[in-house]
Amino acid sequence: MMSPVETSRTSLVVAMSENNVGKLMTVSDVSVCFAERTVLEHASLTVERGKIITLIGPNGAGKTTLVRVVLGLLKPTQGDVWRRPGLRIGYMPQRLHIDASLPLSVERFLRLGLRSKAKASQAHIKKALKQVGAEGTLTLPMQTISGGEWQRVLLARALLREPDLLVLDEPVQGVDVGGQVALYELIAQIRSQIGCGILMVSHDLHLVMAATDTVVCLNHHVCCSGHPEAVTKDPAYLELFGEEAARLAVYTHRHDHAHDIMGAVKPASEDKREV
Amino acid sequence: MSDFILRALLGGIGVAVIAGPLGALVVWRRMAYFGDSLSHAALLGVALGFLFHVDLSVSVMLVCVVVALLLVWWQGQQRIASDTLLGILAHSTLALGLVVLALLEGVRVDLMAYLFGDILAISSQELWWGLLGAVLVLSLLAWLWSSLLAVTLHEELAQVEGVPVTWLRIAFVLLVAVVIALAMKVVGILLITSLLIIPAATARHFARTPEQMAVGASVCGALAVVMGVLGSLQWDIPTGPAIVVAAALLFILSSVLPLRQRI
């Protein structure tokens, strides 16, 4: 026999799956506690197809913990996680150190992400590298490529899984400001190309605002969320990041040219999203 | 060539061949000290084998696996750095092994044979069991290779991509335990780690892919075994240490050799 609580939960799940076709995953009212510390408190999050959602917050706010819950690496102490059945996740981790003693080319690195041999054709890998604008790195050892190329190669590995959902943990770290803008533009472009949902983590406030549809401001709990323009005016946001953050307008950037991976100037591509 | 030399060469080469790829993994994962600790624990395995009249290879493998699992569990519990924990486990298990051996009545153990190897005394039966073990380890390594590499790079990324991370961790510890049990006969407990890491470090100079490094490590290890066994016969020196010295010489030689392309 079903208790009333179980009944209501079942109907909630049914309602969620009927409600929104574009929903990829939902985290509802999730709390995570480690030993003595509560890292996440009643956090909720919905990722939809074709949308970019960015988690911002100070260091130690629980951003990576929430990402680990989304990825299924961590079971929350409390709350529910719903994933669309058969959801394919492409993940770009924050830190990936490759020991100097491991001889590994970019191609081999990308191949390691493919579980089935059928897909491991070189054409497939080259296509993914071209998609992220790092086609020149194919045969290079991983340890010799630049910070920007490294992030692009990581992104290519996530893309090779043909994801419905891309989870990017600090995707622009170790990249100079010009490169960061280009990388955010690339991420937005990928979203429109393959129509996946993107969940991004960032502690940067300035550049990321222009590159996202929704901002979720996290400090153990969700302080505020919504459109970036709105969030930057929210009192909770101002309290968390100070007045200085308010003076930084949402960064907009208009290109009349672009740079290829070697830094040379080339004409701006036609399909670029104006921001 | 005498039978015992042939057996020594075959057994030694067999162990070197499996130590190659596993040693490469140990080097990439920076687990040299972990391997060292497990091999110290092997002496406790020897002592317990005598105590309970169990085959020594079996008891050594069991003790290595138990110590490895204990270590993983302990790392989650204590606020002590893992190198300190490894040091505690390595030396206390070695000491405990020596104490238990001393307390055993009616057993006289040639300690040097276990600490520094006794490859020239390898029996036909031991050789066959050893070769069977080597074939099993190699098959398992070949089967799990890509997954082991993926986990070496980034455990959580591998997990998201569908690699059964926990099982691989257990498999890796088991593989190391088997290699320690087999290598104990060849170079002895105190020198096992060298057979894992020196050939792998040597092969790094020539390798452009992980697989080249793994196979190269096997070749360098086998070469060291041949040099060590022949050298020990020629100059009447202990075989285990001679093998390690040969491996070290190959490493030095490889690092001074000028190479056109290095990655």
Coordinates of C-alpha atoms in Angstrom, one line a residue:
Chain A
M1 CA 0.0 0.0 0.0
M2 CA 1.2 3.5 -0.8
S3 CA 1.6 6.1 1.8
P4 CA 0.2 9.6 0.9
V5 CA 3.8 11.0 0.7
E6 CA 4.8 8.4 -1.9
T7 CA 1.7 9.1 -3.9
S8 CA 2.3 12.8 -4.1
R9 CA 5.9 12.3 -5.2
T10 CA 4.9 9.9 -8.0
S11 CA 2.4 12.4 -9.3
L12 CA 5.1 15.1 -9.1
V13 CA 7.4 13.1 -11.3
V14 CA 4.7 12.4 -13.8
A15 CA 3.8 16.1 -13.9
M16 CA 7.4 17.0 -14.5
S17 CA 7.8 14.7 -17.5
E18 CA 4.6 15.9 -19.1
N19 CA 5.2 19.5 -18.4
N20 CA 8.2 20.4 -20.5
V21 CA 9.6 18.6 -23.5
G22 CA 12.7 20.7 -23.5
K23 CA 13.7 19.9 -20.0
L24 CA 17.0 17.9 -19.8
M25 CA 17.4 17.6 -16.1
T26 CA 16.0 18.9 -12.9
V27 CA 17.6 19.2 -9.5
S28 CA 15.0 19.8 -6.9
D29 CA 15.5 21.0 -3.3
V30 CA 18.9 19.3 -3.1
S31 CA 21.1 19.4 0.1
V32 CA 24.5 18.0 0.5
C33 CA 26.3 17.5 3.8
F34 CA 29.8 16.4 4.4
A35 CA 30.6 15.3 8.0
E36 CA 30.0 18.5 9.9
R37 CA 29.5 20.9 7.0
T38 CA 26.4 21.7 4.9
V39 CA 27.8 22.5 1.4
L40 CA 24.5 22.8 -0.4
E41 CA 21.1 23.8 1.1
H42 CA 17.8 23.3 -0.8
A43 CA 19.3 24.1 -4.2
S44 CA 17.1 23.7 -7.3
L45 CA 18.1 23.9 -10.9
T46 CA 16.6 23.1 -14.3
V47 CA 18.6 22.7 -17.5
E48 CA 16.7 23.0 -20.8
R49 CA 17.6 22.1 -24.3
G50 CA 19.2 25.0 -26.2
K51 CA 19.8 27.1 -23.1
I52 CA 22.9 28.2 -21.4
I53 CA 22.7 28.3 -17.6
T54 CA 25.7 29.6 -15.6
L55 CA 26.5 28.9 -12.0
I56 CA 28.4 31.8 -10.3
G57 CA 29.4 32.2 -6.7
P58 CA 32.5 32.8 -4.5
N59 CA 35.1 30.1 -3.9
G60 CA 33.7 27.4 -1.7
A61 CA 30.1 28.2 -2.5
G62 CA 29.3 24.7 -3.5
K63 CA 29.4 25.2 -7.3
T64 CA 31.5 22.1 -8.0
T65 CA 29.4 20.1 -5.5
L66 CA 26.2 20.9 -7.4
V67 CA 27.9 20.0 -10.6
R68 CA 28.9 16.6 -9.2
V69 CA 25.3 16.1 -8.2
V70 CA 24.2 17.0 -11.7
L71 CA 26.7 14.6 -13.2
G72 CA 25.6 11.8 -10.9
L73 CA 29.0 11.5 -9.2
L74 CA 27.6 12.5 -5.9
K75 CA 24.4 11.4 -4.2
P76 CA 22.7 14.3 -2.5
T77 CA 21.9 13.9 1.2
Q78 CA 18.4 15.1 0.5
G79 CA 16.3 16.1 -2.5
D80 CA 15.6 14.7 -6.0
V81 CA 17.6 14.6 -9.2
W82 CA 15.7 13.9 -12.4
R83 CA 17.4 13.2 -15.7
R84 CA 15.7 12.8 -19.0
P85 CA 15.9 9.0 -19.8
G86 CA 18.9 8.3 -22.0
L87 CA 20.4 11.7 -21.4
R88 CA 24.0 11.9 -22.8
I89 CA 26.3 14.2 -20.8
G90 CA 29.5 15.7 -22.1
Y91 CA 31.7 16.9 -19.2
M92 CA 34.6 19.3 -19.2
P93 CA 36.4 19.0 -15.8
Q94 CA 38.0 21.9 -14.1
R95 CA 41.5 20.6 -13.6
L96 CA 43.0 17.9 -15.6
H97 CA 46.7 17.3 -15.0
I98 CA 48.6 15.0 -17.3
D99 CA 51.9 13.8 -15.9
A100 CA 55.0 14.7 -18.0
S101 CA 55.9 11.0 -18.1
L102 CA 52.8 10.1 -20.1
P103 CA 53.4 10.4 -23.8
L104 CA 49.9 11.3 -25.2
S105 CA 48.9 13.0 -28.4
V106 CA 45.8 15.1 -28.6
E107 CA 44.3 12.5 -31.0
R108 CA 44.9 9.7 -28.5
F109 CA 43.5 11.8 -25.7
L110 CA 40.3 12.4 -27.6
R111 CA 40.0 8.7 -28.5
L112 CA 40.1 7.8 -24.9
G113 CA 36.7 9.6 -24.4
L114 CA 35.0 7.3 -27.0
R115 CA 33.8 4.1 -25.5
S116 CA 32.8 2.4 -28.7
K117 CA 35.4 1.6 -31.3
A118 CA 33.0 2.3 -34.2
K119 CA 33.0 6.0 -33.6
A120 CA 36.7 6.3 -33.2
S121 CA 37.5 7.2 -36.8
Q122 CA 40.0 9.9 -37.4
A123 CA 37.6 11.9 -39.5
H124 CA 35.2 12.0 -36.5
I125 CA 38.0 13.3 -34.3
K126 CA 39.2 15.8 -36.8
K127 CA 35.6 17.1 -37.1
A128 CA 35.3 17.7 -33.4
L129 CA 38.7 19.5 -33.3
K130 CA 37.6 21.7 -36.2
Q131 CA 34.4 22.5 -34.5
V132 CA 36.3 24.0 -31.5
G133 CA 38.9 25.6 -33.8
A134 CA 41.9 23.5 -32.7
E135 CA 42.4 21.4 -35.8
G136 CA 46.1 22.1 -35.8
T137 CA 46.7 20.3 -32.5
L138 CA 45.8 16.7 -33.7
T139 CA 49.2 15.2 -33.6
L140 CA 50.8 17.4 -30.8
P141 CA 51.6 16.0 -27.4
M142 CA 49.0 17.1 -24.8
Q143 CA 51.7 18.7 -22.6
T144 CA 52.9 21.1 -25.4
I145 CA 49.6 22.8 -26.3
S146 CA 48.7 26.3 -24.9
G147 CA 46.1 27.0 -22.2
G148 CA 43.5 28.0 -24.7
E149 CA 44.1 25.0 -27.0
W150 CA 43.9 22.8 -23.9
Q151 CA 40.4 24.0 -23.0
R152 CA 39.3 23.6 -26.6
V153 CA 40.6 20.1 -26.8
L154 CA 38.7 19.3 -23.5
L155 CA 35.6 20.8 -25.1
A156 CA 36.1 18.6 -28.2
R157 CA 36.3 15.5 -26.0
A158 CA 33.0 16.4 -24.5
L159 CA 31.5 17.1 -27.9
L160 CA 32.6 13.7 -29.3
R161 CA 30.0 12.1 -27.0
E162 CA 27.3 13.9 -29.0
P163 CA 25.9 15.3 -25.8
D164 CA 22.3 16.5 -25.0
L165 CA 23.8 18.3 -22.0
L166 CA 27.2 19.9 -21.8
V167 CA 28.6 20.5 -18.3
L168 CA 31.6 22.9 -18.3
D169 CA 33.4 23.5 -15.1
E170 CA 35.3 26.8 -15.4
P171 CA 35.7 26.5 -19.1
V172 CA 37.9 29.6 -19.6
Q173 CA 40.4 29.0 -16.8
G174 CA 44.1 29.5 -17.7
V175 CA 43.1 31.5 -20.8
D176 CA 43.9 35.2 -21.4
V177 CA 41.0 37.7 -21.6
G178 CA 40.8 37.9 -25.4
G179 CA 40.8 34.1 -25.5
Q180 CA 38.1 34.0 -22.8
V181 CA 35.8 36.1 -25.0
A182 CA 36.5 33.8 -28.0
L183 CA 35.8 30.7 -25.9
Y184 CA 32.5 32.0 -24.6
E185 CA 31.5 32.8 -28.1
L186 CA 32.5 29.4 -29.2
I187 CA 30.4 27.8 -26.5
A188 CA 27.3 29.9 -27.5
Q189 CA 27.9 28.9 -31.1
I190 CA 28.1 25.2 -30.3
R191 CA 24.8 25.6 -28.4
S192 CA 23.1 26.9 -31.5
Q193 CA 24.8 24.3 -33.7
I194 CA 23.9 21.1 -31.9
G195 CA 21.0 22.5 -29.7
C196 CA 22.3 21.0 -26.5
G197 CA 21.7 22.4 -23.1
I198 CA 24.8 23.9 -21.3
L199 CA 25.5 24.1 -17.6
M200 CA 28.5 26.3 -17.0
V201 CA 30.4 27.1 -13.8
S202 CA 32.3 30.3 -13.4
H203 CA 33.7 32.5 -10.7
D204 CA 34.2 35.3 -13.2
L205 CA 31.3 37.8 -13.2
H206 CA 32.2 40.1 -16.0
L207 CA 32.6 38.1 -19.2
V208 CA 30.3 35.2 -18.5
M209 CA 27.2 37.4 -18.2
A210 CA 27.2 38.1 -21.9
A211 CA 27.4 34.5 -22.8
T212 CA 24.5 33.0 -20.8
D213 CA 20.7 32.9 -20.8
T214 CA 20.3 32.3 -17.1
V215 CA 22.5 33.0 -14.2
V216 CA 22.2 31.1 -10.9
C217 CA 24.0 32.8 -8.1
L218 CA 25.1 30.2 -5.5
N219 CA 26.4 30.6 -2.0
H220 CA 25.5 27.2 -0.4
H221 CA 21.9 28.0 -1.3
V222 CA 20.6 29.7 -4.5
C223 CA 20.7 33.4 -3.7
C224 CA 19.1 34.6 -6.9
S225 CA 18.7 33.5 -10.4
G226 CA 17.4 34.8 -13.7
H227 CA 18.4 36.8 -16.7
P228 CA 22.0 38.2 -16.3
E229 CA 20.8 41.8 -16.5
A230 CA 18.2 41.2 -13.8
V231 CA 20.6 39.3 -11.5
T232 CA 23.2 42.0 -11.5
K233 CA 20.6 44.3 -10.0
D234 CA 19.4 41.8 -7.4
P235 CA 20.2 42.8 -3.8
A236 CA 21.3 39.3 -3.0
Y237 CA 23.8 39.4 -5.9
L238 CA 25.1 42.8 -4.7
E239 CA 25.5 41.6 -1.2
L240 CA 27.5 38.6 -2.3
F241 CA 29.8 40.3 -4.8
G242 CA 29.8 43.8 -3.5
E243 CA 29.1 47.2 -5.0
E244 CA 32.0 46.8 -7.4
A245 CA 30.3 44.0 -9.3
A246 CA 27.3 46.3 -9.8
R247 CA 29.5 48.9 -11.6
L248 CA 30.6 46.3 -14.0
A249 CA 28.0 46.4 -16.7
V250 CA 27.2 43.2 -18.5
Y251 CA 30.1 42.9 -20.9
T252 CA 29.3 43.3 -24.5
H253 CA 31.7 42.8 -27.3
R254 CA 31.3 43.4 -31.0
H255 CA 33.7 41.9 -33.4
D256 CA 34.5 43.1 -36.9
H257 CA 37.3 40.5 -37.1
A258 CA 38.4 37.3 -35.5
H259 CA 41.6 35.5 -34.7
D260 CA 42.6 32.0 -35.8
I261 CA 44.3 29.7 -33.4
M262 CA 47.7 31.2 -34.2
G263 CA 46.5 34.7 -33.4
A264 CA 46.3 35.9 -37.0
V265 CA 43.4 38.2 -38.0
K266 CA 40.7 36.7 -40.1
P267 CA 37.2 38.0 -41.1
A268 CA 34.5 37.5 -38.6
S269 CA 32.3 34.5 -39.4
E270 CA 28.7 35.1 -40.6
D271 CA 26.8 33.0 -38.1
K272 CA 28.3 34.7 -35.0
R273 CA 25.7 35.6 -32.4
E274 CA 25.8 39.3 -31.8
V275 CA 26.1 40.0 -28.2
Chain B
M1 CA 73.0 -23.8 -20.8
S2 CA 72.0 -25.4 -17.5
D3 CA 68.4 -25.9 -16.7
F4 CA 68.4 -23.6 -13.8
I5 CA 69.8 -20.7 -15.8
L6 CA 67.1 -21.2 -18.5
R7 CA 64.4 -21.3 -15.8
A8 CA 65.8 -18.1 -14.3
L9 CA 65.9 -16.3 -17.6
L10 CA 62.4 -17.4 -18.6
G11 CA 60.9 -16.6 -15.2
G12 CA 62.7 -13.3 -15.0
I13 CA 61.7 -12.2 -18.5
G14 CA 58.1 -13.3 -17.8
V15 CA 58.0 -11.0 -14.8
A16 CA 59.7 -8.2 -16.6
V17 CA 57.2 -8.4 -19.4
I18 CA 54.2 -7.9 -17.1
A19 CA 56.0 -5.3 -14.9
G20 CA 56.5 -3.1 -18.0
P21 CA 52.9 -1.9 -18.7
L22 CA 52.0 -2.0 -15.0
G23 CA 55.1 0.0 -14.1
A24 CA 54.2 2.6 -16.8
L25 CA 50.8 3.0 -15.1
V26 CA 52.5 3.3 -11.7
V27 CA 54.8 6.0 -13.1
W28 CA 51.9 7.9 -14.8
R29 CA 49.8 7.8 -11.6
R30 CA 52.7 8.8 -9.4
M31 CA 52.2 5.7 -7.3
A32 CA 55.8 4.5 -7.0
Y33 CA 55.6 4.8 -3.2
F34 CA 52.4 2.9 -3.1
G35 CA 54.0 0.0 -5.0
D36 CA 56.9 0.2 -2.6
S37 CA 54.6 0.0 0.5
L38 CA 52.8 -3.0 -0.9
S39 CA 56.0 -4.8 -1.6
H40 CA 57.2 -4.3 1.9
A41 CA 53.9 -5.8 3.1
A42 CA 54.8 -8.9 1.1
L43 CA 57.2 -10.1 3.9
L44 CA 54.2 -10.2 6.2
G45 CA 52.6 -12.4 3.5
V46 CA 55.6 -14.7 3.6
A47 CA 55.5 -15.0 7.4
L48 CA 51.7 -15.7 7.4
G49 CA 52.2 -18.2 4.6
F50 CA 54.6 -20.2 6.8
L51 CA 52.4 -19.7 9.8
F52 CA 49.2 -21.1 8.2
H53 CA 51.0 -23.5 5.7
V54 CA 49.6 -21.7 2.7
D55 CA 51.4 -21.3 -0.6
L56 CA 53.6 -18.2 -0.3
S57 CA 52.5 -16.6 -3.6
V58 CA 48.8 -16.8 -2.4
S59 CA 49.5 -15.4 1.0
V60 CA 51.6 -12.6 -0.4
M61 CA 48.9 -11.6 -2.8
L62 CA 46.3 -11.7 -0.1
V63 CA 48.3 -9.6 2.3
C64 CA 49.0 -7.0 -0.5
V65 CA 45.3 -6.7 -1.4
V66 CA 44.3 -6.4 2.2
V67 CA 47.0 -3.7 2.9
A68 CA 45.9 -1.8 -0.3
L69 CA 42.2 -1.8 0.7
L70 CA 43.2 -0.8 4.3
L71 CA 45.1 2.1 2.9
V72 CA 42.2 3.3 0.7
W73 CA 39.9 3.1 3.7
W74 CA 42.3 4.7 6.0
Q75 CA 42.9 7.6 3.7
G76 CA 39.3 8.5 4.0
Q77 CA 39.3 8.3 7.8
Q78 CA 42.5 10.0 9.0
R79 CA 43.9 13.4 8.8
I80 CA 47.3 12.2 8.0
A81 CA 49.0 12.8 4.6
S82 CA 49.0 9.7 2.4
D83 CA 52.8 9.5 2.1
T84 CA 52.9 9.3 5.9
L85 CA 50.3 6.6 5.9
L86 CA 52.2 4.6 3.3
G87 CA 55.4 4.9 5.3
I88 CA 53.6 3.6 8.4
L89 CA 52.0 0.7 6.6
A90 CA 55.2 -0.2 4.7
H91 CA 57.5 -0.4 7.6
S92 CA 55.1 -1.8 10.2
T93 CA 54.1 -4.6 7.9
L94 CA 57.8 -5.3 7.1
A95 CA 58.7 -5.3 10.8
L96 CA 55.7 -7.4 11.7
G97 CA 56.7 -9.9 9.1
L98 CA 60.2 -10.2 10.6
V99 CA 58.8 -10.6 14.1
V100 CA 56.4 -13.3 13.0
L101 CA 59.1 -15.2 11.1
A102 CA 61.3 -15.0 14.2
L103 CA 58.6 -16.4 16.5
L104 CA 57.8 -19.4 14.1
E105 CA 59.0 -22.6 15.7
G106 CA 60.9 -25.1 13.6
V107 CA 61.1 -22.9 10.6
R108 CA 64.4 -21.6 9.4
V109 CA 63.9 -19.0 6.7
D110 CA 66.6 -17.7 4.3
L111 CA 65.6 -14.1 4.8
M112 CA 68.0 -12.8 2.1
A113 CA 66.2 -14.9 -0.5
Y114 CA 62.9 -13.0 0.2
L115 CA 64.4 -9.6 0.6
F116 CA 66.7 -9.7 -2.4
G117 CA 65.3 -12.5 -4.6
D118 CA 66.5 -16.0 -5.4
I119 CA 65.8 -16.3 -9.1
L120 CA 68.4 -19.0 -9.7
A121 CA 66.5 -21.3 -7.3
I122 CA 63.2 -21.1 -9.2
S123 CA 61.7 -24.6 -9.7
S124 CA 59.9 -25.9 -12.8
Q125 CA 56.6 -25.8 -11.0
E126 CA 57.1 -22.2 -9.8
L127 CA 58.1 -21.3 -13.4
W128 CA 54.9 -22.7 -14.9
W129 CA 52.7 -21.1 -12.3
G130 CA 54.5 -17.8 -12.8
L131 CA 54.1 -17.9 -16.5
L132 CA 50.4 -18.8 -16.2
G133 CA 50.1 -15.8 -13.8
A134 CA 51.9 -13.6 -16.3
V135 CA 49.6 -14.6 -19.1
L136 CA 46.5 -13.8 -16.9
V137 CA 47.9 -10.4 -15.9
L138 CA 48.7 -9.5 -19.5
S139 CA 45.3 -10.5 -20.8
L140 CA 43.6 -8.5 -18.0
L141 CA 45.8 -5.5 -18.8
A142 CA 45.1 -5.7 -22.5
W143 CA 41.4 -5.9 -21.8
L144 CA 41.3 -3.0 -19.4
W145 CA 44.1 -0.9 -20.9
S146 CA 42.0 2.0 -22.4
S147 CA 39.9 2.3 -19.3
L148 CA 42.9 2.3 -17.0
L149 CA 44.4 5.1 -19.1
A150 CA 41.2 7.1 -19.0
V151 CA 41.1 6.7 -15.2
T152 CA 44.8 7.7 -14.9
L153 CA 44.0 11.0 -16.7
H154 CA 40.9 12.0 -14.7
E155 CA 38.8 9.7 -12.6
E156 CA 35.6 11.7 -12.6
L157 CA 35.7 12.4 -16.3
A158 CA 36.1 8.7 -16.9
Q159 CA 33.2 8.0 -14.6
V160 CA 30.9 10.4 -16.5
E161 CA 32.0 8.7 -19.7
G162 CA 30.8 5.4 -18.4
V163 CA 34.0 3.7 -17.0
P164 CA 33.4 1.6 -13.9
V165 CA 35.9 3.5 -11.8
T166 CA 35.6 1.5 -8.6
W167 CA 36.1 -1.9 -10.3
L168 CA 39.1 -0.6 -12.1
R169 CA 40.7 0.6 -8.9
I170 CA 40.2 -2.8 -7.4
A171 CA 41.5 -4.5 -10.6
F172 CA 44.6 -2.2 -10.5
V173 CA 45.4 -3.1 -6.9
L174 CA 44.9 -6.8 -7.7
L175 CA 47.3 -6.6 -10.7
V176 CA 50.0 -4.9 -8.6
A177 CA 49.6 -7.5 -5.9
V178 CA 50.0 -10.4 -8.4
V179 CA 53.1 -8.7 -9.9
I180 CA 54.6 -8.2 -6.4
A181 CA 54.0 -11.9 -5.6
L182 CA 55.7 -13.0 -8.8
A183 CA 58.5 -10.4 -8.8
M184 CA 59.5 -11.3 -5.2
K185 CA 61.2 -14.4 -6.4
V186 CA 63.1 -12.5 -9.1
V187 CA 64.5 -9.4 -7.4
G188 CA 63.2 -9.7 -3.8
I189 CA 60.8 -7.6 -1.7
L190 CA 63.1 -4.6 -1.3
L191 CA 63.8 -4.2 -5.0
I192 CA 60.4 -4.9 -6.6
T193 CA 59.5 -1.3 -7.2
S194 CA 62.7 -0.8 -9.2
L195 CA 61.5 -3.5 -11.6
L196 CA 58.3 -1.6 -12.0
I197 CA 59.6 2.0 -12.4
I198 CA 63.1 1.9 -13.8
P199 CA 62.3 0.2 -17.1
A200 CA 59.2 2.4 -17.5
A201 CA 61.3 5.6 -16.9
T202 CA 63.9 4.2 -19.5
A203 CA 61.2 3.6 -22.1
R204 CA 59.8 7.1 -21.7
H205 CA 62.8 8.5 -23.6
F206 CA 61.8 6.6 -26.7
A207 CA 58.1 6.5 -26.5
R208 CA 55.6 8.6 -28.4
T209 CA 52.4 6.8 -27.3
P210 CA 51.4 5.2 -24.0
E211 CA 51.5 1.7 -25.7
Q212 CA 55.1 2.3 -26.9
M213 CA 56.1 3.2 -23.4
A214 CA 54.4 0.1 -22.0
V215 CA 56.0 -2.3 -24.5
G216 CA 59.3 -0.5 -24.3
A217 CA 59.3 -0.9 -20.5
S218 CA 58.8 -4.7 -21.0
V219 CA 61.7 -4.8 -23.4
C220 CA 64.0 -2.8 -21.1
G221 CA 63.0 -5.0 -18.1
A222 CA 63.6 -8.2 -20.0
L223 CA 67.0 -6.9 -21.2
A224 CA 67.9 -6.0 -17.6
V225 CA 67.0 -9.6 -16.5
V226 CA 69.2 -11.1 -19.2
M227 CA 72.1 -8.8 -18.3
G228 CA 71.6 -9.4 -14.6
V229 CA 71.4 -13.2 -14.8
L230 CA 74.4 -13.5 -17.1
G231 CA 76.4 -10.9 -15.1
S232 CA 75.7 -12.7 -11.8
L233 CA 77.0 -16.0 -13.3
Q234 CA 80.1 -14.3 -14.8
W235 CA 81.2 -12.4 -11.7
D236 CA 79.5 -14.4 -9.0
I237 CA 77.3 -11.6 -7.7
P238 CA 73.7 -11.8 -6.3
T239 CA 71.3 -12.0 -9.2
G240 CA 68.4 -9.8 -7.9
P241 CA 70.6 -6.7 -7.3
A242 CA 72.5 -7.4 -10.5
I243 CA 69.2 -7.2 -12.4
V244 CA 68.4 -3.8 -10.8
V245 CA 71.9 -2.5 -11.5
A246 CA 71.5 -3.5 -15.1
A247 CA 68.1 -1.7 -15.3
A248 CA 69.7 1.4 -13.8
L249 CA 72.6 1.3 -16.3
L250 CA 70.0 1.1 -19.1
F251 CA 68.2 4.1 -17.7
I252 CA 71.4 6.1 -17.4
L253 CA 72.4 5.1 -20.9
S254 CA 69.0 6.1 -22.3
S255 CA 69.0 9.5 -20.6
V256 CA 72.5 10.5 -22.0
L257 CA 71.7 9.3 -25.5
P258 CA 70.9 12.2 -27.8
L259 CA 67.5 11.8 -29.3
R260 CA 66.3 13.7 -32.4
Q261 CA 62.8 14.1 -31.2
R262 CA 61.6 14.0 -27.7
I263 CA 58.1 14.5 -26.5

